[in-house]
CSV table of C-alpha atoms in Angstrom, one decimal:
chain,number,residue,atom,x,y,z
A,1,UNK,CA,-13.0,-16.9,-7.4
A,2,UNK,CA,-10.8,-15.8,-10.3
A,3,UNK,CA,-7.5,-14.2,-9.8
A,4,UNK,CA,-6.4,-11.4,-12.2
A,5,UNK,CA,-2.8,-12.0,-13.2
A,6,UNK,CA,-0.8,-10.6,-16.1
A,7,UNK,CA,2.6,-11.6,-17.4
A,8,UNK,CA,5.5,-10.5,-15.3
A,9,UNK,CA,7.0,-8.9,-18.3
A,10,UNK,CA,4.0,-6.7,-18.9
A,11,UNK,CA,5.2,-3.1,-19.8
A,12,UNK,CA,3.3,-1.6,-16.8
A,13,UNK,CA,5.1,-3.9,-14.4
A,14,UNK,CA,8.5,-3.4,-16.0
A,15,UNK,CA,8.0,0.4,-15.7
A,16,UNK,CA,7.5,0.0,-12.0
A,17,UNK,CA,10.6,-2.2,-11.7
A,18,UNK,CA,12.7,0.4,-13.7
A,19,UNK,CA,11.4,3.2,-11.5
A,20,UNK,CA,12.4,1.4,-8.3
A,21,UNK,CA,15.8,0.6,-9.7
A,22,UNK,CA,16.4,4.2,-10.7
A,23,UNK,CA,14.9,6.2,-7.8
A,24,UNK,CA,13.3,3.9,-5.3
A,25,UNK,CA,9.7,4.7,-6.0
A,26,UNK,CA,7.0,4.5,-8.7
A,27,UNK,CA,3.7,6.2,-9.3
A,28,UNK,CA,1.2,4.7,-11.8
A,29,UNK,CA,-1.8,6.9,-12.0
A,30,UNK,CA,-3.9,4.3,-13.9
A,31,UNK,CA,-3.1,0.9,-12.6
A,32,UNK,CA,-6.6,-0.7,-12.1
A,33,UNK,CA,-9.7,-0.8,-14.3
A,34,UNK,CA,-12.4,1.6,-13.0
A,35,UNK,CA,-14.8,-1.3,-12.4
A,36,UNK,CA,-12.3,-3.2,-10.1
A,37,UNK,CA,-11.4,0.0,-8.3
A,38,UNK,CA,-15.1,0.7,-7.6
A,39,UNK,CA,-15.7,-2.9,-6.5
A,40,UNK,CA,-12.8,-2.7,-4.0
A,41,UNK,CA,-14.0,0.7,-2.7
A,42,UNK,CA,-17.5,-0.8,-2.2
A,43,UNK,CA,-16.0,-3.8,-0.3
A,44,UNK,CA,-14.1,-1.4,2.0
A,45,UNK,CA,-17.1,0.6,2.7
A,46,UNK,CA,-19.2,-2.5,3.4
A,47,UNK,CA,-16.7,-3.8,5.9
A,48,UNK,CA,-16.6,-0.4,7.6
A,49,UNK,CA,-20.4,-0.3,7.8
A,50,UNK,CA,-20.5,-3.7,9.4
A,51,UNK,CA,-17.9,-2.7,12.0
A,52,UNK,CA,-15.1,-4.9,10.7
A,53,UNK,CA,-12.5,-2.2,10.4
A,54,UNK,CA,-10.5,-1.6,13.6
A,55,UNK,CA,-8.3,1.3,14.7
A,56,UNK,CA,-4.8,0.7,13.4
A,57,UNK,CA,-1.9,0.3,15.9
A,58,UNK,CA,1.7,1.6,15.7
A,59,UNK,CA,4.5,-0.8,16.6
A,60,UNK,CA,4.7,-4.5,16.4
A,61,UNK,CA,3.6,-7.5,18.5
A,62,UNK,CA,3.5,-6.9,22.2
A,63,UNK,CA,4.7,-3.3,21.7
A,64,UNK,CA,1.9,-2.3,19.4
A,65,UNK,CA,-0.6,0.3,20.7
A,66,UNK,CA,-3.4,2.5,19.4
A,67,UNK,CA,-2.1,6.1,19.2
A,68,UNK,CA,-4.5,8.4,17.3
A,69,UNK,CA,-2.0,11.2,17.7
A,70,UNK,CA,0.2,9.3,15.3
A,71,UNK,CA,-2.2,7.5,12.9
A,72,UNK,CA,-6.0,7.6,12.7
A,73,UNK,CA,-6.9,5.1,10.1
A,74,UNK,CA,-9.1,2.0,10.5
A,75,UNK,CA,-8.0,-1.2,8.8
A,76,UNK,CA,-8.8,-4.8,8.0
A,77,UNK,CA,-6.4,-7.3,6.4
A,78,UNK,CA,-7.5,-9.1,3.3
A,79,UNK,CA,-7.1,-12.8,2.6
A,80,UNK,CA,-7.4,-15.0,-0.5
A,81,UNK,CA,-10.8,-16.5,-1.1
A,82,UNK,CA,-12.9,-13.8,0.6
A,83,UNK,CA,-14.3,-11.9,-2.4
A,84,UNK,CA,-13.6,-11.8,-6.1
A,85,UNK,CA,-12.5,-8.2,-6.2
A,86,UNK,CA,-9.8,-8.8,-3.5
A,87,UNK,CA,-8.6,-12.0,-5.3
A,88,UNK,CA,-8.3,-10.1,-8.6
A,89,UNK,CA,-6.2,-7.5,-6.9
A,90,UNK,CA,-4.0,-10.1,-5.1
A,91,UNK,CA,-3.4,-11.8,-8.4
A,92,UNK,CA,-2.1,-8.6,-9.9
A,93,UNK,CA,0.2,-8.1,-6.9
A,94,UNK,CA,1.5,-11.6,-7.4
A,95,UNK,CA,2.4,-10.7,-11.0
A,96,UNK,CA,4.2,-7.6,-9.7
A,97,UNK,CA,6.0,-9.7,-7.1
A,98,UNK,CA,7.3,-11.9,-9.9
A,99,UNK,CA,8.4,-8.9,-11.9
A,100,UNK,CA,10.2,-7.4,-9.0
A,101,UNK,CA,12.0,-10.6,-8.3
A,102,UNK,CA,13.0,-11.1,-11.9
A,103,UNK,CA,14.2,-7.5,-12.3
A,104,UNK,CA,15.7,-6.6,-8.9
A,105,UNK,CA,16.5,-10.0,-7.4
A,106,UNK,CA,14.7,-9.1,-4.1
A,107,UNK,CA,13.7,-12.6,-3.1
A,108,UNK,CA,10.1,-11.6,-2.3
A,109,UNK,CA,8.1,-14.5,-1.0
A,110,UNK,CA,4.7,-13.1,-0.3
A,111,UNK,CA,2.4,-10.0,-0.2
A,112,UNK,CA,0.3,-8.8,2.7
A,113,UNK,CA,-2.4,-6.1,2.4
A,114,UNK,CA,-5.2,-4.4,4.3
A,115,UNK,CA,-8.0,-2.0,3.6
A,116,UNK,CA,-7.4,1.4,5.2
A,117,UNK,CA,-10.1,4.0,5.8
A,118,UNK,CA,-9.1,7.5,7.1
A,119,UNK,CA,-12.1,9.5,8.4
A,120,UNK,CA,-12.1,13.2,7.6
A,121,UNK,CA,-9.3,14.9,9.5
A,122,UNK,CA,-7.3,11.7,10.2
A,123,UNK,CA,-3.6,11.4,9.3
A,124,UNK,CA,-0.5,9.3,9.8
A,125,UNK,CA,2.6,11.1,10.9
A,126,UNK,CA,6.0,10.7,9.1
A,127,UNK,CA,7.4,7.1,9.4
A,128,UNK,CA,9.0,4.3,7.4
A,129,UNK,CA,7.3,1.0,6.8
A,130,UNK,CA,10.0,-1.4,8.0
A,131,UNK,CA,10.1,-2.4,11.7
A,132,UNK,CA,13.3,-2.1,13.6
A,133,UNK,CA,13.3,-5.7,14.6
A,134,UNK,CA,11.8,-7.2,11.4
A,135,UNK,CA,13.4,-6.7,8.0
A,136,UNK,CA,11.0,-8.7,5.9
A,137,UNK,CA,9.1,-5.8,4.4
A,138,UNK,CA,11.0,-4.8,1.3
A,139,UNK,CA,8.5,-3.0,-1.0
A,140,UNK,CA,5.4,-1.0,-0.1
A,141,UNK,CA,2.4,-0.7,-2.4
A,142,UNK,CA,-0.5,1.6,-1.9
A,143,UNK,CA,-3.6,1.5,-4.2
A,144,UNK,CA,-6.1,4.3,-3.9
A,145,UNK,CA,-9.9,3.7,-4.1
A,146,UNK,CA,-11.3,7.3,-4.0
A,147,UNK,CA,-13.7,8.4,-6.7
A,148,UNK,CA,-13.5,12.0,-8.1
A,149,UNK,CA,-10.8,13.1,-5.7
A,150,UNK,CA,-9.5,16.6,-6.0
A,151,UNK,CA,-6.2,18.1,-4.7
A,152,UNK,CA,-8.2,20.5,-2.5
A,153,UNK,CA,-9.6,17.5,-0.6
A,154,UNK,CA,-6.2,16.9,0.9
A,155,UNK,CA,-5.1,13.4,2.0
A,156,UNK,CA,-1.9,13.4,0.0
A,157,UNK,CA,0.8,10.8,0.5
A,158,UNK,CA,3.9,12.9,1.1
A,159,UNK,CA,7.2,11.1,0.4
A,160,UNK,CA,10.4,12.5,1.7
A,161,UNK,CA,12.9,11.6,-1.1
A,162,UNK,CA,16.0,13.3,0.4
A,163,UNK,CA,16.7,16.2,2.7
A,164,UNK,CA,15.4,18.8,0.3
A,165,UNK,CA,12.9,16.9,-2.0
A,166,UNK,CA,9.3,15.9,-1.3
A,167,UNK,CA,6.7,14.4,-3.6
A,168,UNK,CA,3.0,14.5,-2.9
A,169,UNK,CA,0.6,11.9,-4.4
A,170,UNK,CA,-3.1,12.8,-4.7
A,171,UNK,CA,-5.0,9.6,-3.7
A,172,UNK,CA,-7.1,9.3,-6.8
A,173,UNK,CA,-8.9,6.0,-7.4
A,174,UNK,CA,-6.9,3.5,-9.4
A,175,UNK,CA,-3.5,5.1,-8.7
A,176,UNK,CA,-0.8,2.8,-7.4
A,177,UNK,CA,2.3,4.0,-5.5
A,178,UNK,CA,5.2,1.6,-4.9
A,179,UNK,CA,8.4,2.4,-2.9
A,180,UNK,CA,11.2,0.8,-1.0
A,181,UNK,CA,9.8,0.2,2.5
A,182,UNK,CA,13.0,0.9,4.5
A,183,UNK,CA,14.3,3.8,2.4
A,184,UNK,CA,11.5,6.4,1.9
A,185,UNK,CA,9.9,8.2,4.9
A,186,UNK,CA,6.4,9.3,4.2
A,187,UNK,CA,3.2,10.6,5.8
A,188,UNK,CA,-0.5,10.8,5.1
A,189,UNK,CA,-1.9,14.3,5.3
A,190,UNK,CA,-5.4,15.0,6.7
A,191,UNK,CA,-8.3,15.2,4.2
A,192,UNK,CA,-11.7,16.8,4.2
A,193,UNK,CA,-13.5,13.6,3.1
A,194,UNK,CA,-13.2,9.9,3.8
A,195,UNK,CA,-10.1,8.4,2.2
A,196,UNK,CA,-9.8,4.8,1.2
A,197,UNK,CA,-6.8,2.7,0.1
A,198,UNK,CA,-5.4,-0.8,0.0
A,199,UNK,CA,-2.0,-0.7,1.7
A,200,UNK,CA,0.4,-3.6,1.4
A,201,UNK,CA,4.0,-4.9,1.6
A,202,UNK,CA,6.0,-7.4,-0.5
A,203,UNK,CA,8.1,-9.4,2.0
A,204,UNK,CA,11.2,-11.5,1.8
A,205,UNK,CA,12.2,-14.3,4.2
A,206,UNK,CA,13.3,-12.8,7.5
A,207,UNK,CA,16.5,-13.4,9.4
A,208,UNK,CA,14.7,-15.2,12.3
A,209,UNK,CA,15.7,-18.9,12.8
A,210,UNK,CA,12.1,-20.0,13.3
């Protein structure tokens, strides 16, 4: 299977790095080719149809639990070597990891990602992406896989930038949002139709001894 990598000094990646340095988040409305976006969406739907997506939990390790009053998405983690579309996406994310390390000196070592499917009406309440007892997640990345999405469908990612500023992202297919995991609270608003994404995190080495 062939990864899809681009140079770490590609203008698109450098724009993301500059955005993170300046304001802590970046929105690129056209990040993936349409064909790859459609292939990833088809893979997500196939996994859902085969019952492979499971209700997402909140919390970590032994303290994790399913709480649909907080989040209602169904997820499955992706791994290298499963399907070509996922490998191509992971290759792009590795290029972005290299660009972030070169531009921001974050020491990012890997990237983890899962498909997320929100049924109509599902949501995820306001939260931050870094666990209290695990500081490895540094940068969050959300790629949307929804075809012909309109603002009236809902499902926006709402980022709380400070006490008075909010920014809503319409989850249009091919759009990528990147933000500092521990710094930007955010939520997923309910939608009137099924909402698909790939949600992931660039991670550094943790402070644990083992």
